[in-house]
């Protein structure tokens, strides 16, 4: 076959997949909460029962990864274990306990002409996800999409192909067993990169596309998709310590925001400190003692407590999401200077102010244009679970549709329902 | 200069425009409702005071259009008149009476750990619009964007360049006079198509892009933008007359939905009728009497009332948004067949069922996946004004962010504000 014919065949096959997803999405939209929860619990049970099969498939991917010289952190993300499979099953059980976003009435009223109008949450339809070699995302995204009444088309990393194939088969069997459509969970992994490219261009066939992974993956999807995308993840997070911030609170929050789980997106990456803040030495000492590597500007270098060492900070430090035990530190003359720094370098995820000055707290909240703005608490609270959303789909750093932590509702759209008895427009 | 240098210069100039828009957007976000309303009223006044200047600029565009052989309907859209300028001013005055979407609390609670969390509507930031040669859109979109606290970057059609330039100058002067930033309203018209292309790729610099115009324009924007787009407009609208529909209501609704204003997107384009519906002859007679040209399938052809003529309908009729006094008519054996037809041909804007059967009404509402689903009323009600939203930004036919009629709130995003007194995550 010529290359062109191969391409046409792949396009036809992917269209077949999205067509089946559309049909399955209609059945999912019609399934009530009890039925969907039954499906989630069936998947949880099947994952535990098929643990050996999953681990065997995962062992193949891990062996191939080691052979290809995959880095250790990448191998760690790729690896499934008994406890990790248990976590996936537990997350599905938890999802089954959450309220159904579908059918929620957003607003409604009877209009002057007697028409009854209401705007109701309904499933998106076909959700697609493109992600890197983290097989837990396969189960995670499928569970969230099913609970919100959608069908899902997945494209996982090639490095996790065997694991994802095993998971997909188990998920589809479990759905089928409870009478839900197996085609509500499908994959285009068999078509490699071509499958991802076709999904990105499938506007109309795919209702929303969620990329999950590193910066490069997300930017590729954002720049190449005609399907609407929800951008998630990148967090170059700042904390500003104002002149009036209390010492104990500042130390506690910085330690929590930097060291509790450094590899996640809501961890602090740059500390901005007012020149009159007396708490700086205590904060830097505590961070250094906790093993944090400091990258500081000249003014901070000049006031480092005895025995503490630090690297000089460059623009690259202001731009970097370390996701590790590193922190950039800069001294500013005013809050305006801190805000200006944030405007230049922030990814719009989360910024916090530590202060006892009411006017400054209010101004910071008003002028900082990020998904989450926090006063006197850890940046680690920017999280769907912590903020009471139940499950978390991701943290959106874009402004359209969803911003900040996304729950199940963000995987739905709305429908306007208007009921009358013959009204016409005059 | 080489072509490459010219391109680089244009890119730099457009970046200058979006940078100024970003700065202006911060000032707009900080302006309270009274101040923004003052700006809207100042613009309304300035439009009326500068009527002669606007009409003179418009005359230049109209003359050029006539010389280029522009069609009559296109010239009509391009034309401004005294009454049309009055309408624009009135719309701005009306906008000034509407509540401010900014600051509205979407949800809020005190979490178990004492954190106070609230999700609040805030302006998008920089809104861009790409539209065809309808200079009224310049004023309309600018007014909506300003009221919701945004800055706007406009790209109107080249055919309206003189008119848009005059309007832009008047808008900017008026803003400046009340102390609002003139750069909250800017245009990239001077760069022609290159300006539009740069705006479509300005992800991060532009927060949302709204195309307004025909199918081709909207598809070009959707397929070429990396900036998030809200797709508006196309309405291939269906009405299904069920077997149990009452005659008088069916006649009234069809006449209203087809003839009250045929050129708009919520007008009906295809009538699907159940084979047992006895109301068909009365409906067809009334439509024909009102001057509607019928395009019918064979089964409808066979039952046409005496004296009524009709063209045979083809797939093209099912696909067409006539926006004129034309209606496609098809007979179906079941409601399922009607739903299937809708799934094949609808653009997902509005569909209605006329019925006295409760189960059918509920099923139609549940399974038809359109922005608006109407029972026993005219499709013409899919309209922001009619549904109580005040101003209407457009009618979204996509599922992300906004679906159906969009009001001012749809030009905002949200910010999560979290306030504590030292809370850290455990």
mmCIF file of C-alpha atoms in Angstrom, chain B residues 24-279:
data_model
loop_
_atom_site.group_PDB
_atom_site.id
_atom_site.type_symbol
_atom_site.label_atom_id
_atom_site.label_comp_id
_atom_site.label_asym_id
_atom_site.label_seq_id
_atom_site.Cartn_x
_atom_site.Cartn_y
_atom_site.Cartn_z
ATOM 1 C CA UNK B 24 -5.583 48.558 29.652
ATOM 2 C CA UNK B 25 -7.409 45.383 30.722
ATOM 3 C CA UNK B 26 -5.909 45.726 34.201
ATOM 4 C CA UNK B 27 -7.290 49.228 34.512
ATOM 5 C CA UNK B 28 -10.683 48.085 33.185
ATOM 6 C CA UNK B 29 -10.711 45.199 35.689
ATOM 7 C CA UNK B 30 -10.197 47.741 38.463
ATOM 8 C CA UNK B 31 -12.954 50.090 37.253
ATOM 9 C CA UNK B 32 -16.216 49.770 39.173
ATOM 10 C CA UNK B 33 -19.623 49.513 37.501
ATOM 11 C CA UNK B 34 -20.450 53.223 37.774
ATOM 12 C CA UNK B 35 -17.258 54.159 35.985
ATOM 13 C CA UNK B 36 -17.699 51.600 33.209
ATOM 14 C CA UNK B 37 -21.329 52.700 32.695
ATOM 15 C CA UNK B 38 -20.135 56.294 32.464
ATOM 16 C CA UNK B 39 -17.810 55.169 29.674
ATOM 17 C CA UNK B 40 -20.625 53.409 27.812
ATOM 18 C CA UNK B 41 -22.847 56.486 28.025
ATOM 19 C CA UNK B 42 -19.998 58.709 26.862
ATOM 20 C CA UNK B 43 -19.546 56.479 23.813
ATOM 21 C CA UNK B 44 -23.289 56.548 23.070
ATOM 22 C CA UNK B 45 -23.280 60.340 23.212
ATOM 23 C CA UNK B 46 -20.153 60.609 21.064
ATOM 24 C CA UNK B 47 -21.647 58.361 18.376
ATOM 25 C CA UNK B 48 -24.660 60.635 18.049
ATOM 26 C CA UNK B 49 -22.563 63.811 18.124
ATOM 27 C CA UNK B 50 -20.251 62.455 15.430
ATOM 28 C CA UNK B 51 -22.970 61.079 13.190
ATOM 29 C CA UNK B 52 -21.903 63.145 10.162
ATOM 30 C CA UNK B 53 -18.318 62.004 10.439
ATOM 31 C CA UNK B 54 -19.370 58.346 10.705
ATOM 32 C CA UNK B 55 -21.724 58.607 7.740
ATOM 33 C CA UNK B 56 -19.039 60.303 5.632
ATOM 34 C CA UNK B 57 -16.572 57.496 6.357
ATOM 35 C CA UNK B 58 -19.281 54.934 5.674
ATOM 36 C CA UNK B 59 -20.058 56.607 2.333
ATOM 37 C CA UNK B 60 -16.444 56.026 1.257
ATOM 38 C CA UNK B 61 -16.715 52.310 2.093
ATOM 39 C CA UNK B 62 -20.077 52.022 0.340
ATOM 40 C CA UNK B 63 -18.746 53.730 -2.786
ATOM 41 C CA UNK B 64 -15.733 51.405 -2.870
ATOM 42 C CA UNK B 65 -18.035 48.437 -2.356
ATOM 43 C CA UNK B 66 -20.277 49.439 -5.237
ATOM 44 C CA UNK B 67 -17.218 49.877 -7.443
ATOM 45 C CA UNK B 68 -16.003 46.366 -6.517
ATOM 46 C CA UNK B 69 -19.384 44.879 -7.386
ATOM 47 C CA UNK B 70 -20.290 44.006 -3.787
ATOM 48 C CA UNK B 71 -23.698 42.299 -3.554
ATOM 49 C CA UNK B 72 -26.746 44.213 -2.375
ATOM 50 C CA UNK B 73 -27.229 42.303 0.905
ATOM 51 C CA UNK B 74 -23.521 42.829 1.698
ATOM 52 C CA UNK B 75 -23.835 46.549 0.999
ATOM 53 C CA UNK B 76 -26.888 46.639 3.249
ATOM 54 C CA UNK B 77 -24.901 45.120 6.125
ATOM 55 C CA UNK B 78 -22.094 47.572 5.528
ATOM 56 C CA UNK B 79 -24.386 50.604 5.495
ATOM 57 C CA UNK B 80 -24.886 52.840 8.535
ATOM 58 C CA UNK B 81 -27.731 55.355 8.684
ATOM 59 C CA UNK B 82 -28.965 57.859 11.228
ATOM 60 C CA UNK B 83 -31.468 55.395 12.723
ATOM 61 C CA UNK B 84 -28.837 52.639 12.814
ATOM 62 C CA UNK B 85 -26.424 54.875 14.719
ATOM 63 C CA UNK B 86 -29.273 55.707 17.094
ATOM 64 C CA UNK B 87 -29.811 51.944 17.606
ATOM 65 C CA UNK B 88 -26.136 51.498 18.474
ATOM 66 C CA UNK B 89 -26.313 54.345 20.994
ATOM 67 C CA UNK B 90 -29.523 52.921 22.493
ATOM 68 C CA UNK B 91 -27.903 49.495 22.877
ATOM 69 C CA UNK B 92 -25.015 51.075 24.804
ATOM 70 C CA UNK B 93 -27.456 52.962 27.053
ATOM 71 C CA UNK B 94 -29.245 49.667 27.706
ATOM 72 C CA UNK B 95 -25.930 47.957 28.503
ATOM 73 C CA UNK B 96 -25.297 50.654 31.098
ATOM 74 C CA UNK B 97 -28.505 49.663 32.913
ATOM 75 C CA UNK B 98 -27.502 45.995 33.254
ATOM 76 C CA UNK B 99 -25.870 44.500 36.361
ATOM 77 C CA UNK B 100 -22.093 44.101 36.344
ATOM 78 C CA UNK B 101 -21.066 40.432 36.010
ATOM 79 C CA UNK B 102 -17.708 41.171 37.669
ATOM 80 C CA UNK B 103 -17.529 40.335 41.377
ATOM 81 C CA UNK B 104 -20.452 37.924 41.335
ATOM 82 C CA UNK B 105 -19.727 35.042 43.741
ATOM 83 C CA UNK B 106 -20.291 31.733 41.898
ATOM 84 C CA UNK B 107 -19.862 29.649 45.034
ATOM 85 C CA UNK B 108 -18.242 29.915 48.421
ATOM 86 C CA UNK B 109 -17.930 28.116 51.722
ATOM 87 C CA UNK B 110 -15.864 27.818 54.848
ATOM 88 C CA UNK B 111 -13.888 24.576 54.666
ATOM 89 C CA UNK B 112 -13.492 22.232 57.674
ATOM 90 C CA UNK B 113 -9.993 23.657 58.352
ATOM 91 C CA UNK B 114 -11.377 27.188 58.574
ATOM 92 C CA UNK B 115 -10.249 28.370 55.131
ATOM 93 C CA UNK B 116 -12.778 30.706 53.508
ATOM 94 C CA UNK B 117 -13.033 29.812 49.828
ATOM 95 C CA UNK B 118 -14.970 31.621 47.144
ATOM 96 C CA UNK B 119 -15.059 31.485 43.354
ATOM 97 C CA UNK B 120 -15.700 34.919 41.868
ATOM 98 C CA UNK B 121 -16.356 36.186 38.324
ATOM 99 C CA UNK B 122 -13.501 38.335 37.046
ATOM 100 C CA UNK B 123 -12.933 39.793 33.562
ATOM 101 C CA UNK B 124 -11.362 37.551 30.901
ATOM 102 C CA UNK B 125 -8.704 40.192 30.244
ATOM 103 C CA UNK B 126 -8.079 40.658 26.528
ATOM 104 C CA UNK B 127 -10.960 39.696 24.231
ATOM 105 C CA UNK B 128 -10.437 39.671 20.457
ATOM 106 C CA UNK B 129 -13.050 39.622 17.720
ATOM 107 C CA UNK B 130 -12.683 38.851 14.022
ATOM 108 C CA UNK B 131 -15.717 39.760 11.959
ATOM 109 C CA UNK B 132 -16.941 40.663 8.527
ATOM 110 C CA UNK B 133 -17.858 44.042 7.079
ATOM 111 C CA UNK B 134 -20.587 44.942 9.593
ATOM 112 C CA UNK B 135 -19.443 48.087 11.359
ATOM 113 C CA UNK B 136 -22.184 47.769 13.992
ATOM 114 C CA UNK B 137 -20.219 44.792 15.398
ATOM 115 C CA UNK B 138 -17.349 47.176 16.194
ATOM 116 C CA UNK B 139 -19.501 49.133 18.641
ATOM 117 C CA UNK B 140 -21.476 46.125 19.833
ATOM 118 C CA UNK B 141 -18.512 43.929 20.812
ATOM 119 C CA UNK B 142 -16.573 46.861 22.263
ATOM 120 C CA UNK B 143 -19.541 47.760 24.491
ATOM 121 C CA UNK B 144 -20.005 44.198 25.755
ATOM 122 C CA UNK B 145 -16.283 43.745 26.410
ATOM 123 C CA UNK B 146 -15.995 47.061 28.289
ATOM 124 C CA UNK B 147 -19.074 46.413 30.439
ATOM 125 C CA UNK B 148 -17.577 43.084 31.523
ATOM 126 C CA UNK B 149 -14.268 44.779 32.404
ATOM 127 C CA UNK B 150 -12.197 43.640 29.441
ATOM 128 C CA UNK B 151 -10.007 45.229 26.799
ATOM 129 C CA UNK B 152 -10.796 44.325 23.203
ATOM 130 C CA UNK B 153 -8.729 43.956 20.031
ATOM 131 C CA UNK B 154 -10.805 44.149 16.851
ATOM 132 C CA UNK B 155 -10.318 42.930 13.311
ATOM 133 C CA UNK B 156 -13.180 44.038 11.100
ATOM 134 C CA UNK B 157 -13.571 43.455 7.389
ATOM 135 C CA UNK B 158 -11.370 45.481 5.027
ATOM 136 C CA UNK B 159 -14.503 46.588 3.193
ATOM 137 C CA UNK B 160 -15.539 48.572 6.285
ATOM 138 C CA UNK B 161 -12.095 50.002 7.009
ATOM 139 C CA UNK B 162 -13.022 53.686 6.830
ATOM 140 C CA UNK B 163 -16.140 53.287 8.939
ATOM 141 C CA UNK B 164 -14.355 51.177 11.550
ATOM 142 C CA UNK B 165 -11.500 53.665 11.755
ATOM 143 C CA UNK B 166 -13.924 56.517 12.429
ATOM 144 C CA UNK B 167 -15.820 54.468 15.036
ATOM 145 C CA UNK B 168 -12.592 53.395 16.732
ATOM 146 C CA UNK B 169 -11.382 56.991 17.040
ATOM 147 C CA UNK B 170 -14.709 58.064 18.515
ATOM 148 C CA UNK B 171 -14.784 55.177 21.005
ATOM 149 C CA UNK B 172 -11.217 55.777 22.152
ATOM 150 C CA UNK B 173 -11.738 59.521 22.573
ATOM 151 C CA UNK B 174 -14.875 58.923 24.624
ATOM 152 C CA UNK B 175 -13.096 56.467 26.941
ATOM 153 C CA UNK B 176 -10.212 58.843 27.383
ATOM 154 C CA UNK B 177 -12.582 61.680 28.298
ATOM 155 C CA UNK B 178 -14.034 59.728 31.250
ATOM 156 C CA UNK B 179 -10.611 58.554 32.434
ATOM 157 C CA UNK B 180 -10.841 54.997 31.125
ATOM 158 C CA UNK B 181 -7.946 53.682 29.012
ATOM 159 C CA UNK B 182 -8.339 54.392 25.285
ATOM 160 C CA UNK B 183 -6.258 51.262 24.669
ATOM 161 C CA UNK B 184 -9.129 49.176 26.002
ATOM 162 C CA UNK B 185 -10.408 49.391 22.397
ATOM 163 C CA UNK B 186 -7.859 48.802 19.648
ATOM 164 C CA UNK B 187 -7.836 47.412 16.124
ATOM 165 C CA UNK B 188 -5.412 45.456 13.950
ATOM 166 C CA UNK B 189 -7.220 46.429 10.748
ATOM 167 C CA UNK B 190 -4.211 48.386 9.505
ATOM 168 C CA UNK B 191 -2.316 45.081 9.076
ATOM 169 C CA UNK B 192 -4.984 43.404 6.946
ATOM 170 C CA UNK B 193 -5.029 39.634 6.934
ATOM 171 C CA UNK B 194 -1.619 39.455 8.653
ATOM 172 C CA UNK B 195 -3.149 41.112 11.712
ATOM 173 C CA UNK B 196 -5.923 38.532 11.874
ATOM 174 C CA UNK B 197 -3.425 35.683 11.545
ATOM 175 C CA UNK B 198 -1.251 37.051 14.353
ATOM 176 C CA UNK B 199 -4.250 37.491 16.662
ATOM 177 C CA UNK B 200 -5.291 33.872 16.063
ATOM 178 C CA UNK B 201 -1.867 32.698 17.221
ATOM 179 C CA UNK B 202 -1.544 35.074 20.199
ATOM 180 C CA UNK B 203 -2.279 32.483 22.882
ATOM 181 C CA UNK B 204 -1.505 33.987 26.263
ATOM 182 C CA UNK B 205 -1.675 37.549 24.919
ATOM 183 C CA UNK B 206 -5.349 37.173 23.907
ATOM 184 C CA UNK B 207 -7.597 35.293 26.329
ATOM 185 C CA UNK B 208 -10.536 34.531 24.042
ATOM 186 C CA UNK B 209 -11.306 35.069 20.375
ATOM 187 C CA UNK B 210 -14.840 35.492 19.062
ATOM 188 C CA UNK B 211 -15.423 35.126 15.322
ATOM 189 C CA UNK B 212 -18.609 36.733 14.009
ATOM 190 C CA UNK B 213 -19.791 36.149 10.490
ATOM 191 C CA UNK B 214 -20.501 33.448 7.950
ATOM 192 C CA UNK B 215 -19.575 29.789 8.061
ATOM 193 C CA UNK B 216 -16.336 30.235 6.151
ATOM 194 C CA UNK B 217 -14.980 32.935 8.464
ATOM 195 C CA UNK B 218 -15.866 30.952 11.561
ATOM 196 C CA UNK B 219 -14.286 27.745 10.238
ATOM 197 C CA UNK B 220 -11.105 29.591 9.277
ATOM 198 C CA UNK B 221 -10.810 31.002 12.787
ATOM 199 C CA UNK B 222 -11.638 27.687 14.477
ATOM 200 C CA UNK B 223 -9.077 25.787 12.406
ATOM 201 C CA UNK B 224 -6.248 28.293 12.658
ATOM 202 C CA UNK B 225 -6.428 29.622 16.200
ATOM 203 C CA UNK B 226 -4.323 28.516 19.111
ATOM 204 C CA UNK B 227 -6.189 31.144 21.164
ATOM 205 C CA UNK B 228 -9.351 29.643 22.690
ATOM 206 C CA UNK B 229 -12.308 30.369 20.384
ATOM 207 C CA UNK B 230 -16.020 30.646 21.052
ATOM 208 C CA UNK B 231 -17.838 29.430 17.965
ATOM 209 C CA UNK B 232 -21.126 31.220 17.373
ATOM 210 C CA UNK B 233 -23.966 31.331 15.053
ATOM 211 C CA UNK B 234 -24.780 28.608 12.591
ATOM 212 C CA UNK B 235 -28.307 27.353 13.115
ATOM 213 C CA UNK B 236 -29.747 24.553 11.011
ATOM 214 C CA UNK B 237 -32.838 24.505 13.229
ATOM 215 C CA UNK B 238 -35.478 21.730 13.241
ATOM 216 C CA UNK B 239 -39.064 21.521 14.441
ATOM 217 C CA UNK B 240 -40.615 18.059 14.888
ATOM 218 C CA UNK B 241 -44.414 17.903 14.781
ATOM 219 C CA UNK B 242 -45.469 14.814 16.714
ATOM 220 C CA UNK B 243 -48.675 12.869 15.955
ATOM 221 C CA UNK B 244 -50.470 14.489 18.901
ATOM 222 C CA UNK B 245 -49.599 18.146 18.147
ATOM 223 C CA UNK B 246 -52.506 20.608 18.226
ATOM 224 C CA UNK B 247 -53.302 22.304 14.914
ATOM 225 C CA UNK B 248 -53.631 25.961 15.877
ATOM 226 C CA UNK B 249 -50.451 25.881 17.958
ATOM 227 C CA UNK B 250 -48.530 24.126 15.172
ATOM 228 C CA UNK B 251 -49.613 26.683 12.585
ATOM 229 C CA UNK B 252 -48.786 29.628 14.860
ATOM 230 C CA UNK B 253 -45.372 28.324 15.850
ATOM 231 C CA UNK B 254 -44.300 27.363 12.332
ATOM 232 C CA UNK B 255 -45.363 30.746 10.943
ATOM 233 C CA UNK B 256 -43.518 32.529 13.730
ATOM 234 C CA UNK B 257 -40.388 30.366 13.565
ATOM 235 C CA UNK B 258 -40.097 30.667 9.770
ATOM 236 C CA UNK B 259 -41.446 34.061 8.772
ATOM 237 C CA UNK B 260 -41.002 36.480 11.668
ATOM 238 C CA UNK B 261 -37.340 37.110 10.811
ATOM 239 C CA UNK B 262 -36.059 34.529 8.333
ATOM 240 C CA UNK B 263 -32.481 35.854 8.154
ATOM 241 C CA UNK B 264 -31.461 35.010 11.728
ATOM 242 C CA UNK B 265 -29.930 31.872 13.184
ATOM 243 C CA UNK B 266 -32.875 30.759 15.365
ATOM 244 C CA UNK B 267 -35.326 30.605 12.475
ATOM 245 C CA UNK B 268 -36.531 27.081 11.564
ATOM 246 C CA UNK B 269 -34.982 25.507 8.461
ATOM 247 C CA UNK B 270 -36.388 21.954 8.424
ATOM 248 C CA UNK B 271 -39.801 20.700 9.500
ATOM 249 C CA UNK B 272 -40.016 17.023 10.430
ATOM 250 C CA UNK B 273 -43.544 15.718 10.681
ATOM 251 C CA UNK B 274 -44.886 12.456 12.079
ATOM 252 C CA UNK B 275 -46.840 10.426 9.499
ATOM 253 C CA UNK B 276 -49.922 10.436 11.754
ATOM 254 C CA UNK B 277 -49.892 14.189 12.387
ATOM 255 C CA UNK B 278 -53.201 15.475 11.065
ATOM 256 C CA UNK B 279 -52.063 19.100 11.215
#
